[in-house]
Short mmCIF file of C-alpha atoms in Angstrom, two decimals:
data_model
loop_
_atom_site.label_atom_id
_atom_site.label_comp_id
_atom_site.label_asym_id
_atom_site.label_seq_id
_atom_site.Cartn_x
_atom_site.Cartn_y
_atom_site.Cartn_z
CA UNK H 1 -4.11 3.83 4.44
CA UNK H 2 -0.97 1.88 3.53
CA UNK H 3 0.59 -1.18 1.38
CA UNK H 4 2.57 -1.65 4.61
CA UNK H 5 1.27 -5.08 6.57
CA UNK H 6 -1.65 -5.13 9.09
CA UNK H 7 0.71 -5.35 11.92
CA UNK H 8 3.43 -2.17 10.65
CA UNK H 9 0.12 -0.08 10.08
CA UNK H 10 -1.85 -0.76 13.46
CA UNK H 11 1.21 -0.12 15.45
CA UNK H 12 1.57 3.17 13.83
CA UNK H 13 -1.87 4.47 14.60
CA UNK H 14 -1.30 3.21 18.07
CA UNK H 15 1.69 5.15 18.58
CA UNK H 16 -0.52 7.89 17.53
CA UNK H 17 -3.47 7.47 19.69
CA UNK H 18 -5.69 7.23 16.21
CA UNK H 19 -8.65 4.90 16.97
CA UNK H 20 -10.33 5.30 12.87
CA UNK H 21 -10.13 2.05 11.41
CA UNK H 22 -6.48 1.45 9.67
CA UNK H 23 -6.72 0.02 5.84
CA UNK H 24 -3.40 -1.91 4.76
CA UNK H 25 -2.13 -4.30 2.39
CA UNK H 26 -3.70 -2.01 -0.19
CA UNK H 27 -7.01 -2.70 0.60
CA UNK H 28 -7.05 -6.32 1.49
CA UNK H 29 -7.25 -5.62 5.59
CA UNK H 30 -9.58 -2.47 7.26
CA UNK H 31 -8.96 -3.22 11.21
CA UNK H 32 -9.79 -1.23 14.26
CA UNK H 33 -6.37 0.29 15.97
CA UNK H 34 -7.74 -0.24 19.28
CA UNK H 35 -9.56 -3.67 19.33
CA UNK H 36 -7.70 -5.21 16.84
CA UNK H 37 -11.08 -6.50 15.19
CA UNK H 38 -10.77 -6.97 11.05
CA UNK H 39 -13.78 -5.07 9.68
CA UNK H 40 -12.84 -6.75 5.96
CA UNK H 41 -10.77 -9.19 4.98
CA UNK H 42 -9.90 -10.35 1.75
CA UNK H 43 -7.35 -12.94 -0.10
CA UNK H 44 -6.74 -14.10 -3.40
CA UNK H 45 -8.23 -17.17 -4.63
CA UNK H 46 -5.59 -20.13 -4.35
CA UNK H 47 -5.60 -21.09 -8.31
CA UNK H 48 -4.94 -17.50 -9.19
CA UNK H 49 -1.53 -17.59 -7.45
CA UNK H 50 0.66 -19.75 -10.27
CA UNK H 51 -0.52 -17.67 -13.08
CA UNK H 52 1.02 -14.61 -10.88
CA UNK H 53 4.18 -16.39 -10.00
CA UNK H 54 4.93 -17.63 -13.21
CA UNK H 55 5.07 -13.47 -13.98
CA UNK H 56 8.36 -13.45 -11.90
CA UNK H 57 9.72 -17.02 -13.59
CA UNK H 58 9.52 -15.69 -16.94
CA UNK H 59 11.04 -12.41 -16.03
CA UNK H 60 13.62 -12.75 -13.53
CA UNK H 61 11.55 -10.46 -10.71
CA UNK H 62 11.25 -12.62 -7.22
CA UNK H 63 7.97 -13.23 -5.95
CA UNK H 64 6.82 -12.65 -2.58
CA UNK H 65 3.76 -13.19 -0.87
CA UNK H 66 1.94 -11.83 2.14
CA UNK H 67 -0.72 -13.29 4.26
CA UNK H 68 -2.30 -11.87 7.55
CA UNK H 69 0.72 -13.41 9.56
CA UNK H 70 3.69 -13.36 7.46
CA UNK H 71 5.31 -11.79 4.43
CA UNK H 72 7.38 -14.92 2.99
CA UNK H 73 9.80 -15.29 -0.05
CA UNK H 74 12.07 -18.40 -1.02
CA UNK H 75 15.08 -16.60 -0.58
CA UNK H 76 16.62 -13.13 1.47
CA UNK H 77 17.35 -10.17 -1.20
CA UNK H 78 17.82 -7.05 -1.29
CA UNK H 79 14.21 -6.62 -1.67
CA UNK H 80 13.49 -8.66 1.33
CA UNK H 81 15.54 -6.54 3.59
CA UNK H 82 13.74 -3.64 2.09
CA UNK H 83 10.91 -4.97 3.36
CA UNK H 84 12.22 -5.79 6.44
CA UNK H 85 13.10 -2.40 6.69
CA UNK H 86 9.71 -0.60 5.80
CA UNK H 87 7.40 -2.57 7.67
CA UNK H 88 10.04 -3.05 10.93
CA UNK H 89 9.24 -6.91 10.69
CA UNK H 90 11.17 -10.59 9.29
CA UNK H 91 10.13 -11.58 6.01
CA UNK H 92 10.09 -15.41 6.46
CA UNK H 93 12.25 -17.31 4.12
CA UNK H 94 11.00 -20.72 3.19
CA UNK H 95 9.10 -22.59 0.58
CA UNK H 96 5.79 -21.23 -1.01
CA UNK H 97 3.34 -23.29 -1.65
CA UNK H 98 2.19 -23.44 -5.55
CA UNK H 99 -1.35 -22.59 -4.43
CA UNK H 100 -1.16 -21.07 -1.04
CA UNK H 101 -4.23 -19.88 1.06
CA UNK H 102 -4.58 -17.00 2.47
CA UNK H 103 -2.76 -14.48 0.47
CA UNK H 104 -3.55 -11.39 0.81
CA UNK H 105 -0.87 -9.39 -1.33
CA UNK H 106 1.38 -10.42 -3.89
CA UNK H 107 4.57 -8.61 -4.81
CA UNK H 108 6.66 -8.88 -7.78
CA UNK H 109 10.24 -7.48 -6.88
CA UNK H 110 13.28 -6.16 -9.14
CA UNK H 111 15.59 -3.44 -9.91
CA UNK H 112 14.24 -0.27 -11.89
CA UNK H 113 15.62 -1.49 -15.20
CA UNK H 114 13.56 -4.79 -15.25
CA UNK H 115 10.15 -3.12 -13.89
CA UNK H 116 10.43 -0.47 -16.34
CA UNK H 117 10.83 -3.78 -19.21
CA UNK H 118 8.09 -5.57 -17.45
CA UNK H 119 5.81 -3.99 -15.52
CA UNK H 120 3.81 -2.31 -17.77
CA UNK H 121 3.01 -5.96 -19.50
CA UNK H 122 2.65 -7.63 -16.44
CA UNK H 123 -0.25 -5.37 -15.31
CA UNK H 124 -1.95 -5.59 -18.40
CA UNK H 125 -2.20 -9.24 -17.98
CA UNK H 126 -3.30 -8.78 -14.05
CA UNK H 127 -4.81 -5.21 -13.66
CA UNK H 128 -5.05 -5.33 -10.08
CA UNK H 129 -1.26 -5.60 -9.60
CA UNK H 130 0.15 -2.07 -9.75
CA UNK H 131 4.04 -0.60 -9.65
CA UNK H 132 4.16 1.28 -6.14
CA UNK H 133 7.79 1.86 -4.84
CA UNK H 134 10.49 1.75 -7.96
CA UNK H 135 11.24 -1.72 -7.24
CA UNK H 136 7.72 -3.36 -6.80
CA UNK H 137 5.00 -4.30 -8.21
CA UNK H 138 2.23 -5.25 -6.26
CA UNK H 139 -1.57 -6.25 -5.55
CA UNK H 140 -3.87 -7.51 -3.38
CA UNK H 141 -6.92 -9.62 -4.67
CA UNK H 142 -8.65 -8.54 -7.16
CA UNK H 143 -11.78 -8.05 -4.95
CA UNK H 144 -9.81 -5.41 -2.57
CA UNK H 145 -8.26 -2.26 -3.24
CA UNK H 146 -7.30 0.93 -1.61
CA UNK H 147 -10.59 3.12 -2.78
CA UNK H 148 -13.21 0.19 -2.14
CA UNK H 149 -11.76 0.41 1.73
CA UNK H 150 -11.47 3.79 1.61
CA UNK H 151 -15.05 4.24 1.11
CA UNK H 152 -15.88 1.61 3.42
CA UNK H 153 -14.08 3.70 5.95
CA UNK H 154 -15.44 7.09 4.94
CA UNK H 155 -19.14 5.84 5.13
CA UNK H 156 -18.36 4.18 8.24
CA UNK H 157 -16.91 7.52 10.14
CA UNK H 158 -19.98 9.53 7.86
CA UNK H 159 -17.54 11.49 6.14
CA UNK H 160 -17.64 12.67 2.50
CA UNK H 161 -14.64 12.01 -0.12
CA UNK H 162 -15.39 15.55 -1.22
CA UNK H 163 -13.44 16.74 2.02
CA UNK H 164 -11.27 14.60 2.22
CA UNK H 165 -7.02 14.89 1.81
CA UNK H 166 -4.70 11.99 1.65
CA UNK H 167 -1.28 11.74 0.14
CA UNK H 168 0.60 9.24 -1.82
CA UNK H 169 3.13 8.36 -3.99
CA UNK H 170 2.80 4.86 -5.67
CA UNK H 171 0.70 4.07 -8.80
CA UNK H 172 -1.24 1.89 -6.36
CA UNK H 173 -2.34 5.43 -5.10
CA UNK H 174 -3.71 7.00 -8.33
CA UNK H 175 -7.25 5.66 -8.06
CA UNK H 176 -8.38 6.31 -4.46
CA UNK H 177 -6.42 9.77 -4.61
CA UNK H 178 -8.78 10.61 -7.75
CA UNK H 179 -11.78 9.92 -6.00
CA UNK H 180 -11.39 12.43 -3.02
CA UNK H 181 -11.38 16.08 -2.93
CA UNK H 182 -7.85 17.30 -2.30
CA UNK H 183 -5.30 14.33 -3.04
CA UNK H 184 -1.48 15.90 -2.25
CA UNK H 185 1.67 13.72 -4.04
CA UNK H 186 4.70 13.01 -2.50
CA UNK H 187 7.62 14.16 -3.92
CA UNK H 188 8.97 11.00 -4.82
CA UNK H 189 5.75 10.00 -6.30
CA UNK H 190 5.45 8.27 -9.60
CA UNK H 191 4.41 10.49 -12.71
CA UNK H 192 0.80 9.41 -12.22
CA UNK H 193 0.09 10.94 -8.82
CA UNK H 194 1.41 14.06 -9.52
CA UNK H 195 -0.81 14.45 -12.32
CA UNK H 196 -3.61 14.03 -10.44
CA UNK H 197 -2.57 15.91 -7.24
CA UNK H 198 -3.64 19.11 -6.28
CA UNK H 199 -0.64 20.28 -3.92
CA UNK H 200 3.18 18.53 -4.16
CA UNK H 201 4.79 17.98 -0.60
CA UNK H 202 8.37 16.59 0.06
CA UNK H 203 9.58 13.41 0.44
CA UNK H 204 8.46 10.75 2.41
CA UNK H 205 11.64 9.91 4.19
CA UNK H 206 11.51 13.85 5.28
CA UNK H 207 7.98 12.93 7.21
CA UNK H 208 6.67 15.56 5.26
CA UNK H 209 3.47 14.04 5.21
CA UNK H 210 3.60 14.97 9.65
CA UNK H 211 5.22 18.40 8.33
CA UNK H 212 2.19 19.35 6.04
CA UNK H 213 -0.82 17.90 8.82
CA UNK H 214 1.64 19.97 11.78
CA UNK H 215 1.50 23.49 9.96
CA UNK H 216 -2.11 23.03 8.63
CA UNK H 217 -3.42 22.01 11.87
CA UNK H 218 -1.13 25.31 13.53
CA UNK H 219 -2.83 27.24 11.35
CA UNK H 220 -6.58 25.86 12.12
CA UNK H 221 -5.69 26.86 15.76
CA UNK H 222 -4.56 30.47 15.24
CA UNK H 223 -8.05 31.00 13.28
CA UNK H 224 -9.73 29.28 15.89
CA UNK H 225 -8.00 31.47 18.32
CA UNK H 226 -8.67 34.74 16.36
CA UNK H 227 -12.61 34.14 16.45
CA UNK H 228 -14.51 36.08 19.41
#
């Protein structure tokens, strides 16, 4: 499960030979690795989009918006690249449309200093749009999130949240993290997850997540291998 794009996330549990359905975009896609079928989809509602952009006129963040296809903003950044970076795909710089269709995530992007001013305000005017890395705030519609796909996906593979571990990092995080039985924080995550977590790993750029799943898995197969 990932804010990361459709594309960035299904590649990745390719690469891995995973074939559980992949959520991304926070919610707003749950696809199957291998066929490349959407199980759910789900995008904003066209008129909501100016009330969310006019967020990042009145502060100074720059919006950017995602759809199934593209991540697009009316101008490279920084932030853009960043993107570029993380999801290892262009973001498409052109003209937005003042009620585009098909969105499926919005971001809201600025240094730390302006989030910290902002971001708190902003999401109590649109609760669905969360702070995840330091210099984003983002959603997806307010009909998708992380835990409604999450337990989509759970009830779909007949597995209970009860044994279930994930890891995050993002405020975007904090909800589907409470709702399963060992949630593990990052440690860059925001204040939030760690209270909530159960275990703290190391950073994300570290893959400590692969660390953590490596040695617990090593150590599933030595008890395995000590039972006669």
């Amino acid at each position: 499960m990932t804010g990361r794009t459709e594309h960035a996330a299904v590649t990745i549990a390719t690469a891995a030979g995973l074939g559980a359905p992949v959520i991304a975009c926070n919610g707003a896609f749950v696809t199957d690795p291998r066929s490349g079928t959407r199980l759910t989809v789900s995008t904003f509602d066209p008129a909501a989009i100016p009330a969310i952009r006019g967020e990042a006129d009145r502060t100074g963040l720059q919006f950017i918006a995602w759809t199934a296809n593209e991540m697009r903003a009316e101008e490279r950044t920084a932030f853009t690249e960043l993107l570029e970076e993380v999801n290892d795909e262009p973001v498409v710089i052109g003209p937005i449309e003042d009620e585009p269709r098909g969105i499926v995530k919005v971001m809201l992007a600025g240094d730390d200093a302006l989030l910290d001013d902002h971001g708190a305000s902003i999401t109590e005017r649109h609760p669905f749009i969360r702070r995840s890395m330091g210099t984003f705030l983002e959603g997806s519609s307010p009909g998708a999130s992380k835990v409604e796909a999450l337990r989509f996906v759970l009830e779909r593979l007949g597995i209970s949240p009860e044994v279930t571990i994930g890891f995050g990092d993002g405020e975007t995080d904090v909800e589907w993290m409470s709702a399963i039985g060992y949630p593990i924080a990052m440690g860059n995550a925001r204040s939030g997850v760690v209270r909530i977590a159960r275990e703290r790993v190391g950073h994300h750029r570290d893959d400590a997540v692969a660390a953590y799943l490596e040695e617990l898995l090593r150590g599933e197969e030595s008890a395995a291998g000590g039972v006669e």
